[in-house]
């Protein structure tokens, strides 16, 4: 069998888990606050909020932007299902725009057409397999059309676009720390 992912954990992670267990604060606490601050700094973002997973982070971003019943969100059909089903979870309708076959990410021209045709309220761009979507073009479309822009950066920790970290282009962004992702949570100070 070929393993899909092979996360590397050593004594540092075991010690960090033990410290949290010993602290008795196993749901939330200072370690989570440190993680949020350090990950925000790593992304050069003003804030980061830890949620239970990437799906809940995307859902929270949609809710924070007041995307809900009757709204439409343009996204890519080529992604993990959470990109589209969090739009449904928020009560809105996913509208699929085609991808650019050279990048596998949203095609900007198709995205603009889809935003206009559906009178969309937001664009949810995915940085698929760590390759940033065309954020210059998508930011321009979002500004021109007056719609929110959300980045699904679940697969793109540490990726940059025009020298800027992903997660800082849209109104909100979501990352995943699922074990198959580019990065699993590490102890404070790791990065
Ligand atoms: C592109 C994309 N979006 C969202 C998610 C959801 O993240 P999670 O599995 O942490 O809920 C994933 C990963 O599973 C993903 O690959």
mmCIF file of C-alpha atoms in Angstrom, residues 19-191:
data_model
loop_
_atom_site.group_PDB
_atom_site.id
_atom_site.type_symbol
_atom_site.label_atom_id
_atom_site.label_comp_id
_atom_site.label_asym_id
_atom_site.label_seq_id
_atom_site.Cartn_x
_atom_site.Cartn_y
_atom_site.Cartn_z
ATOM 1 C CA UNK A 19 1.943 19.351 28.715
ATOM 2 C CA UNK A 20 -1.592 20.118 27.546
ATOM 3 C CA UNK A 21 -2.930 16.988 29.266
ATOM 4 C CA UNK A 22 -1.085 17.915 32.451
ATOM 5 C CA UNK A 23 -2.499 21.459 32.324
ATOM 6 C CA UNK A 24 -6.047 20.088 32.504
ATOM 7 C CA UNK A 25 -7.137 22.576 29.805
ATOM 8 C CA UNK A 26 -7.833 20.129 27.036
ATOM 9 C CA UNK A 27 -10.519 21.992 25.065
ATOM 10 C CA UNK A 28 -9.128 25.516 24.880
ATOM 11 C CA UNK A 29 -6.493 27.505 26.691
ATOM 12 C CA UNK A 30 -3.167 29.297 26.430
ATOM 13 C CA UNK A 31 -1.656 26.807 23.979
ATOM 14 C CA UNK A 32 -4.532 27.467 21.552
ATOM 15 C CA UNK A 33 -4.106 31.253 21.924
ATOM 16 C CA UNK A 34 -0.367 30.889 21.219
ATOM 17 C CA UNK A 35 -1.097 28.738 18.201
ATOM 18 C CA UNK A 36 -3.557 31.321 16.825
ATOM 19 C CA UNK A 37 -1.089 34.180 17.321
ATOM 20 C CA UNK A 38 1.835 32.308 15.801
ATOM 21 C CA UNK A 39 -0.136 31.004 12.837
ATOM 22 C CA UNK A 40 -1.519 34.497 12.158
ATOM 23 C CA UNK A 41 2.046 35.857 12.230
ATOM 24 C CA UNK A 42 3.226 33.025 9.969
ATOM 25 C CA UNK A 43 0.497 33.985 7.445
ATOM 26 C CA UNK A 44 1.137 37.718 7.960
ATOM 27 C CA UNK A 45 -2.540 38.020 8.866
ATOM 28 C CA UNK A 46 -3.964 40.267 11.568
ATOM 29 C CA UNK A 47 -5.910 37.487 13.299
ATOM 30 C CA UNK A 48 -6.375 33.735 13.332
ATOM 31 C CA UNK A 49 -9.095 31.753 15.080
ATOM 32 C CA UNK A 50 -8.714 28.051 15.762
ATOM 33 C CA UNK A 51 -11.786 25.950 14.985
ATOM 34 C CA UNK A 52 -12.221 22.187 15.086
ATOM 35 C CA UNK A 53 -11.240 21.620 11.426
ATOM 36 C CA UNK A 54 -11.050 23.217 7.991
ATOM 37 C CA UNK A 55 -14.710 22.562 7.262
ATOM 38 C CA UNK A 56 -15.884 24.456 10.347
ATOM 39 C CA UNK A 57 -13.404 27.238 9.528
ATOM 40 C CA UNK A 58 -14.912 27.659 6.041
ATOM 41 C CA UNK A 59 -18.417 27.561 7.507
ATOM 42 C CA UNK A 60 -17.463 30.207 10.108
ATOM 43 C CA UNK A 61 -15.988 32.423 7.366
ATOM 44 C CA UNK A 62 -19.221 32.221 5.355
ATOM 45 C CA UNK A 63 -21.337 32.947 8.423
ATOM 46 C CA UNK A 64 -19.090 35.861 9.426
ATOM 47 C CA UNK A 65 -19.630 37.347 5.965
ATOM 48 C CA UNK A 66 -23.408 36.930 6.349
ATOM 49 C CA UNK A 67 -23.618 34.396 3.535
ATOM 50 C CA UNK A 68 -26.787 32.393 4.089
ATOM 51 C CA UNK A 69 -30.252 31.555 2.808
ATOM 52 C CA UNK A 70 -30.852 32.633 -0.769
ATOM 53 C CA UNK A 71 -27.236 33.628 -1.386
ATOM 54 C CA UNK A 72 -25.037 32.192 -4.109
ATOM 55 C CA UNK A 73 -21.318 31.524 -3.900
ATOM 56 C CA UNK A 74 -19.178 30.884 -6.966
ATOM 57 C CA UNK A 75 -16.589 28.188 -6.434
ATOM 58 C CA UNK A 76 -14.611 25.520 -8.225
ATOM 59 C CA UNK A 77 -15.967 22.049 -8.974
ATOM 60 C CA UNK A 78 -12.446 20.605 -8.603
ATOM 61 C CA UNK A 79 -11.793 20.466 -4.865
ATOM 62 C CA UNK A 80 -12.461 18.461 -1.745
ATOM 63 C CA UNK A 81 -16.215 18.366 -1.155
ATOM 64 C CA UNK A 82 -16.025 20.724 1.845
ATOM 65 C CA UNK A 83 -15.453 23.733 -0.440
ATOM 66 C CA UNK A 84 -18.959 23.321 -1.828
ATOM 67 C CA UNK A 85 -20.785 21.650 1.029
ATOM 68 C CA UNK A 86 -19.902 24.377 3.548
ATOM 69 C CA UNK A 87 -21.722 26.765 1.195
ATOM 70 C CA UNK A 88 -24.763 24.466 1.482
ATOM 71 C CA UNK A 89 -24.217 24.204 5.225
ATOM 72 C CA UNK A 90 -24.466 28.001 5.437
ATOM 73 C CA UNK A 91 -27.788 27.789 3.556
ATOM 74 C CA UNK A 92 -26.458 29.225 0.301
ATOM 75 C CA UNK A 93 -26.156 27.711 -3.191
ATOM 76 C CA UNK A 94 -22.793 26.758 -4.702
ATOM 77 C CA UNK A 95 -22.418 27.943 -8.302
ATOM 78 C CA UNK A 96 -19.618 26.181 -10.144
ATOM 79 C CA UNK A 97 -17.328 28.069 -12.485
ATOM 80 C CA UNK A 98 -14.925 26.159 -14.684
ATOM 81 C CA UNK A 99 -11.245 25.728 -13.919
ATOM 82 C CA UNK A 100 -8.194 26.757 -15.873
ATOM 83 C CA UNK A 101 -6.805 23.456 -17.228
ATOM 84 C CA UNK A 102 -3.258 24.771 -16.805
ATOM 85 C CA UNK A 103 -3.575 25.390 -13.045
ATOM 86 C CA UNK A 104 -6.649 23.359 -12.016
ATOM 87 C CA UNK A 105 -7.777 26.484 -10.127
ATOM 88 C CA UNK A 106 -10.742 28.773 -10.853
ATOM 89 C CA UNK A 107 -10.603 30.337 -14.289
ATOM 90 C CA UNK A 108 -11.052 34.103 -13.713
ATOM 91 C CA UNK A 109 -13.067 34.736 -16.888
ATOM 92 C CA UNK A 110 -15.418 31.847 -16.077
ATOM 93 C CA UNK A 111 -15.658 33.108 -12.497
ATOM 94 C CA UNK A 112 -16.691 36.595 -13.600
ATOM 95 C CA UNK A 113 -19.300 35.137 -15.938
ATOM 96 C CA UNK A 114 -20.667 32.909 -13.174
ATOM 97 C CA UNK A 115 -20.804 35.795 -10.667
ATOM 98 C CA UNK A 116 -22.764 37.910 -13.131
ATOM 99 C CA UNK A 117 -25.041 35.126 -14.384
ATOM 100 C CA UNK A 118 -26.005 34.021 -10.874
ATOM 101 C CA UNK A 119 -25.929 37.465 -9.227
ATOM 102 C CA UNK A 120 -23.585 35.893 -6.685
ATOM 103 C CA UNK A 121 -22.759 37.218 -3.233
ATOM 104 C CA UNK A 122 -19.296 35.713 -2.834
ATOM 105 C CA UNK A 123 -16.454 33.851 -4.505
ATOM 106 C CA UNK A 124 -14.842 30.931 -2.686
ATOM 107 C CA UNK A 125 -11.454 30.321 -4.285
ATOM 108 C CA UNK A 126 -9.440 27.181 -3.569
ATOM 109 C CA UNK A 127 -5.638 27.043 -3.661
ATOM 110 C CA UNK A 128 -5.643 23.478 -4.938
ATOM 111 C CA UNK A 129 -2.718 21.188 -4.094
ATOM 112 C CA UNK A 130 -0.806 24.191 -2.704
ATOM 113 C CA UNK A 131 -0.920 26.211 -5.917
ATOM 114 C CA UNK A 132 -2.450 29.638 -5.256
ATOM 115 C CA UNK A 133 -5.440 30.644 -7.354
ATOM 116 C CA UNK A 134 -5.087 33.781 -9.497
ATOM 117 C CA UNK A 135 -5.670 36.193 -6.627
ATOM 118 C CA UNK A 136 -4.983 39.376 -8.613
ATOM 119 C CA UNK A 137 -7.745 38.551 -11.059
ATOM 120 C CA UNK A 138 -10.136 37.143 -8.457
ATOM 121 C CA UNK A 139 -9.633 40.131 -6.121
ATOM 122 C CA UNK A 140 -10.347 42.448 -9.031
ATOM 123 C CA UNK A 141 -13.527 40.555 -9.908
ATOM 124 C CA UNK A 142 -14.666 40.597 -6.251
ATOM 125 C CA UNK A 143 -14.071 44.362 -6.054
ATOM 126 C CA UNK A 144 -15.696 45.100 -9.439
ATOM 127 C CA UNK A 145 -18.739 42.963 -8.735
ATOM 128 C CA UNK A 146 -19.050 43.933 -5.068
ATOM 129 C CA UNK A 147 -18.880 40.369 -3.742
ATOM 130 C CA UNK A 148 -16.971 38.828 -0.834
ATOM 131 C CA UNK A 149 -13.864 36.743 -1.479
ATOM 132 C CA UNK A 150 -13.038 33.709 0.662
ATOM 133 C CA UNK A 151 -9.871 31.666 0.333
ATOM 134 C CA UNK A 152 -9.971 27.927 0.912
ATOM 135 C CA UNK A 153 -6.320 27.504 1.804
ATOM 136 C CA UNK A 154 -6.821 24.057 3.358
ATOM 137 C CA UNK A 155 -4.077 22.658 1.127
ATOM 138 C CA UNK A 156 -1.818 25.690 0.908
ATOM 139 C CA UNK A 157 -0.038 26.496 4.211
ATOM 140 C CA UNK A 158 3.060 28.516 3.442
ATOM 141 C CA UNK A 159 2.167 29.100 -0.221
ATOM 142 C CA UNK A 160 2.702 32.605 -1.547
ATOM 143 C CA UNK A 161 1.177 34.560 -4.397
ATOM 144 C CA UNK A 162 3.162 37.544 -5.722
ATOM 145 C CA UNK A 163 5.308 37.253 -2.609
ATOM 146 C CA UNK A 164 2.372 37.436 -0.190
ATOM 147 C CA UNK A 165 1.179 34.481 1.880
ATOM 148 C CA UNK A 166 -2.139 32.973 0.862
ATOM 149 C CA UNK A 167 -4.853 33.636 3.389
ATOM 150 C CA UNK A 168 -4.303 37.392 3.257
ATOM 151 C CA UNK A 169 -6.034 38.232 -0.036
ATOM 152 C CA UNK A 170 -9.676 37.588 0.680
ATOM 153 C CA UNK A 171 -12.104 38.779 3.331
ATOM 154 C CA UNK A 172 -11.414 35.533 5.183
ATOM 155 C CA UNK A 173 -9.471 32.333 4.661
ATOM 156 C CA UNK A 174 -9.590 28.806 6.035
ATOM 157 C CA UNK A 175 -6.774 26.296 6.590
ATOM 158 C CA UNK A 176 -6.985 22.619 7.495
ATOM 159 C CA UNK A 177 -4.642 20.687 9.757
ATOM 160 C CA UNK A 178 -6.025 17.288 8.837
ATOM 161 C CA UNK A 179 -3.173 14.736 8.923
ATOM 162 C CA UNK A 180 -2.942 14.506 5.119
ATOM 163 C CA UNK A 181 -2.451 18.266 4.773
ATOM 164 C CA UNK A 182 0.811 20.143 4.201
ATOM 165 C CA UNK A 183 1.115 20.900 7.898
ATOM 166 C CA UNK A 184 -0.300 19.352 11.047
ATOM 167 C CA UNK A 185 -0.402 21.410 14.263
ATOM 168 C CA UNK A 186 2.948 21.668 15.936
ATOM 169 C CA UNK A 187 3.878 23.035 19.316
ATOM 170 C CA UNK A 188 4.100 26.792 19.811
ATOM 171 C CA UNK A 189 7.434 28.083 18.595
ATOM 172 C CA UNK A 190 7.797 25.421 15.902
ATOM 173 C CA UNK A 191 7.688 27.830 12.992
#
